[in-house]
Short mmCIF file of C-alpha atoms in Angstrom, two decimals:
data_model
loop_
_atom_site.label_atom_id
_atom_site.label_comp_id
_atom_site.label_asym_id
_atom_site.label_seq_id
_atom_site.Cartn_x
_atom_site.Cartn_y
_atom_site.Cartn_z
CA MET A 1 5.88 19.45 -42.51
CA ALA A 2 5.37 16.80 -44.87
CA GLN A 3 2.27 14.85 -44.63
CA ALA A 4 2.24 10.70 -44.09
CA SER A 5 2.46 8.89 -46.96
CA SER A 6 -0.83 7.43 -47.93
CA ALA A 7 0.83 4.17 -47.43
CA ALA A 8 1.58 5.32 -43.58
CA ARG A 9 -1.68 6.55 -43.21
CA LYS A 10 -3.12 3.03 -44.07
CA GLN A 11 -0.86 1.67 -41.76
CA LEU A 12 -1.84 3.89 -38.94
CA LYS A 13 -5.44 3.01 -39.57
CA LYS A 14 -4.60 -0.94 -39.40
CA SER A 15 -2.74 -0.64 -36.17
CA PRO A 16 -4.10 -1.93 -33.18
CA THR A 17 -5.39 0.54 -30.54
CA THR A 18 -3.41 0.11 -26.95
CA ALA A 19 -5.06 -2.40 -24.90
CA LYS A 20 -6.39 -0.46 -21.94
CA MET A 21 -5.47 -1.73 -18.23
CA THR A 22 -7.44 -2.21 -14.89
CA VAL A 23 -5.70 -0.58 -12.09
CA SER A 24 -6.84 -0.22 -8.53
CA LEU A 25 -6.41 2.83 -6.36
CA HIS A 26 -7.40 3.47 -2.91
CA VAL A 27 -8.56 6.89 -3.21
CA ASN A 28 -9.68 8.69 -0.18
CA GLY A 29 -10.28 5.25 1.52
CA VAL A 30 -12.20 3.67 -1.03
CA GLU A 31 -10.74 1.13 -3.59
CA ARG A 32 -11.52 2.10 -7.02
CA LYS A 33 -11.14 0.29 -9.99
CA LEU A 34 -10.27 1.87 -13.17
CA VAL A 35 -9.87 0.93 -16.98
CA ILE A 36 -7.64 3.12 -18.59
CA ALA A 37 -5.39 3.41 -21.13
CA PRO A 38 -1.39 2.86 -20.00
CA TRP A 39 -0.17 6.66 -20.50
CA THR A 40 -3.11 8.30 -18.49
CA THR A 41 -1.55 10.04 -15.55
CA LEU A 42 -2.79 10.07 -12.08
CA LEU A 43 -4.03 13.38 -12.39
CA ASP A 44 -6.16 12.51 -15.44
CA ALA A 45 -7.30 9.32 -13.55
CA LEU A 46 -8.39 11.66 -10.66
CA ARG A 47 -10.29 14.06 -12.64
CA LEU A 48 -11.61 12.58 -15.44
CA TYR A 49 -12.60 9.01 -14.57
CA LEU A 50 -13.06 9.76 -10.74
CA ASP A 51 -14.86 13.32 -11.06
CA LEU A 52 -12.27 14.53 -8.12
CA THR A 53 -11.75 17.94 -9.43
CA GLY A 54 -10.08 19.52 -6.54
CA THR A 55 -6.76 18.57 -7.53
CA LYS A 56 -6.14 20.93 -10.19
CA LYS A 57 -4.13 20.80 -13.48
CA GLY A 58 -1.53 23.76 -13.72
CA CYS A 59 1.59 23.14 -15.89
CA ASP A 60 1.19 19.68 -16.67
CA HIS A 61 5.02 19.42 -16.33
CA GLY A 62 5.33 18.85 -12.74
CA GLN A 63 6.21 22.60 -12.38
CA CYS A 64 4.00 24.61 -10.39
CA GLY A 65 2.49 21.77 -7.79
CA ALA A 66 -1.31 22.59 -8.24
CA CYS A 67 -1.89 18.80 -8.79
CA THR A 68 0.13 17.94 -5.55
CA VAL A 69 -2.01 14.51 -4.01
CA LEU A 70 -0.45 12.11 -1.24
CA VAL A 71 0.24 8.73 -2.43
CA ASP A 72 1.15 6.33 0.25
CA GLY A 73 1.44 9.30 2.66
CA ARG A 74 4.21 11.15 0.21
CA ARG A 75 3.32 14.18 -1.66
CA ILE A 76 3.75 13.90 -5.39
CA ASN A 77 2.96 15.58 -8.43
CA SER A 78 0.13 13.47 -9.94
CA CYS A 79 0.69 15.22 -13.47
CA LEU A 80 4.03 13.20 -13.50
CA ALA A 81 3.25 9.55 -12.55
CA LEU A 82 1.03 7.35 -14.68
CA ALA A 83 -1.81 5.75 -12.88
CA VAL A 84 -0.76 2.28 -13.82
CA MET A 85 2.42 2.81 -11.63
CA LYS A 86 0.30 3.52 -8.71
CA ASP A 87 -1.66 0.12 -8.86
CA GLY A 88 -2.45 -0.70 -5.55
CA ALA A 89 -1.61 2.70 -3.52
CA GLN A 90 -2.95 4.65 -1.45
CA VAL A 91 -4.06 8.17 -2.38
CA THR A 92 -5.16 10.94 -0.67
CA THR A 93 -6.87 14.08 -2.71
CA ILE A 94 -8.00 17.36 -1.19
CA GLU A 95 -11.54 15.64 -1.01
CA GLY A 96 -10.14 12.87 1.48
CA LEU A 97 -8.48 15.07 3.95
CA ALA A 98 -11.39 16.35 5.99
CA GLN A 99 -13.18 14.22 8.16
CA GLY A 100 -17.29 13.68 7.25
CA SER A 101 -17.81 17.51 8.02
CA ALA A 102 -15.01 18.55 9.73
CA LEU A 103 -12.10 20.17 7.80
CA HIS A 104 -8.82 19.15 8.38
CA PRO A 105 -6.49 21.55 10.55
CA LEU A 106 -4.66 22.71 7.45
CA GLN A 107 -7.75 23.48 5.73
CA GLN A 108 -9.18 25.36 8.66
CA ALA A 109 -5.99 27.36 9.04
CA PHE A 110 -5.75 28.15 5.21
CA ILE A 111 -9.47 29.86 6.03
CA LYS A 112 -8.16 31.53 9.07
CA HIS A 113 -5.13 33.13 7.62
CA ASP A 114 -6.86 34.02 4.34
CA ALA A 115 -3.73 31.71 2.81
CA PHE A 116 -5.60 31.74 -0.75
CA GLN A 117 -7.05 34.43 -3.01
CA CYS A 118 -8.34 33.05 -6.35
CA GLY A 119 -7.82 29.55 -4.69
CA TYR A 120 -6.61 27.64 -7.81
CA CYS A 121 -3.50 26.41 -6.24
CA THR A 122 -5.07 25.54 -2.83
CA PRO A 123 -5.60 22.11 -3.06
CA GLY A 124 -2.23 21.31 -3.88
CA GLN A 125 -0.82 23.73 -1.35
CA ILE A 126 -2.61 22.09 1.32
CA CYS A 127 -1.98 18.68 0.41
CA SER A 128 1.84 19.40 0.03
CA ALA A 129 1.66 20.89 3.25
CA ALA A 130 0.35 17.67 4.84
CA GLY A 131 2.99 15.78 3.13
CA LEU A 132 5.78 18.45 4.72
CA ILE A 133 4.15 18.03 7.92
CA ALA A 134 4.10 14.37 8.06
CA GLU A 135 7.95 14.45 6.82
CA GLY A 136 8.74 16.22 9.84
CA LYS A 137 11.64 17.80 8.00
CA ALA A 138 10.71 21.44 8.56
CA HIS A 139 10.95 23.54 12.01
CA THR A 140 11.24 26.77 10.74
CA SER A 141 9.56 29.16 8.47
CA ASP A 142 12.65 29.56 6.19
CA GLU A 143 12.84 25.51 5.89
CA ILE A 144 8.81 25.42 5.23
CA ARG A 145 9.44 27.97 2.42
CA GLU A 146 12.04 25.81 1.25
CA LEU A 147 9.96 22.50 1.20
CA MET A 148 6.73 24.41 -0.20
CA SER A 149 8.92 26.00 -3.03
CA GLY A 150 7.52 23.34 -5.50
CA ASN A 151 4.10 24.79 -5.28
CA ILE A 152 3.82 28.20 -6.80
CA CYS A 153 0.60 30.51 -6.11
CA ARG A 154 0.45 33.29 -8.72
CA CYS A 155 -1.55 35.31 -6.36
CA GLY A 156 1.59 35.95 -3.97
CA ALA A 157 -0.44 34.73 -0.69
CA TYR A 158 3.02 33.07 0.55
CA PRO A 159 3.24 34.87 3.84
CA ASN A 160 -0.40 33.74 4.86
CA ILE A 161 0.53 29.86 3.44
CA VAL A 162 3.56 29.55 5.89
CA ALA A 163 1.54 31.19 8.93
CA ALA A 164 -1.16 28.70 8.10
CA ILE A 165 1.39 25.46 8.02
CA GLU A 166 3.30 27.01 11.08
CA GLU A 167 0.02 27.17 13.07
CA VAL A 168 -0.39 23.71 12.15
CA MET A 169 2.80 22.52 13.03
CA SER A 170 2.70 24.42 16.52
CA GLY A 171 -0.57 22.13 17.57
CA ASN A 172 -2.49 25.43 17.76
CA ALA A 173 -4.67 24.86 14.75
CA PRO A 174 -8.48 24.97 15.61
CA ARG A 175 -9.99 21.32 15.51
CA THR A 176 -13.71 21.95 14.69
CA PRO A 177 -15.39 24.30 12.54
CA GLY A 178 -16.70 26.17 15.67
CA GLU A 179 -13.08 26.38 17.08
CA ALA A 180 -12.23 28.37 13.86
CA ALA A 181 -14.79 30.80 14.11
CA GLN A 182 -13.77 32.14 17.60
#
């Protein structure tokens, strides 16, 4: 591969750096203002600028679902969305699903059903499941599988993931940590 000419290298050095932009995101109920480069993904804004590392970087191509978060109540792959495109949006990450020290029913159900092994995909699976339930489109285990198919679990915990989601959808999920232990 050819190297850039001397003139091209000088031109690159003279090019102004891209101006950063201010973005306001309402993350887990708290307004956060960030000054970021326009090409910063929502995933990188959450992980690198806000230190919310529960959301995972998997494939960085929107194919694995490890980076799934809720934006304005809808599940998205945060690696495919630029943070500037979500200016003013409500963003919920895995850290924002719990209410204080009480886990979200999906988090409790995932523990109860052993719906994770290595745990890497679990935050994206849970956020995606929360979005799936809010959408109200899944009524059977086959529909859950289909609508969760964008979230990959390399450990193969799929039956347990579906069981956890079904329990929450049925309204039989434990509501408090004490109920989960019983």
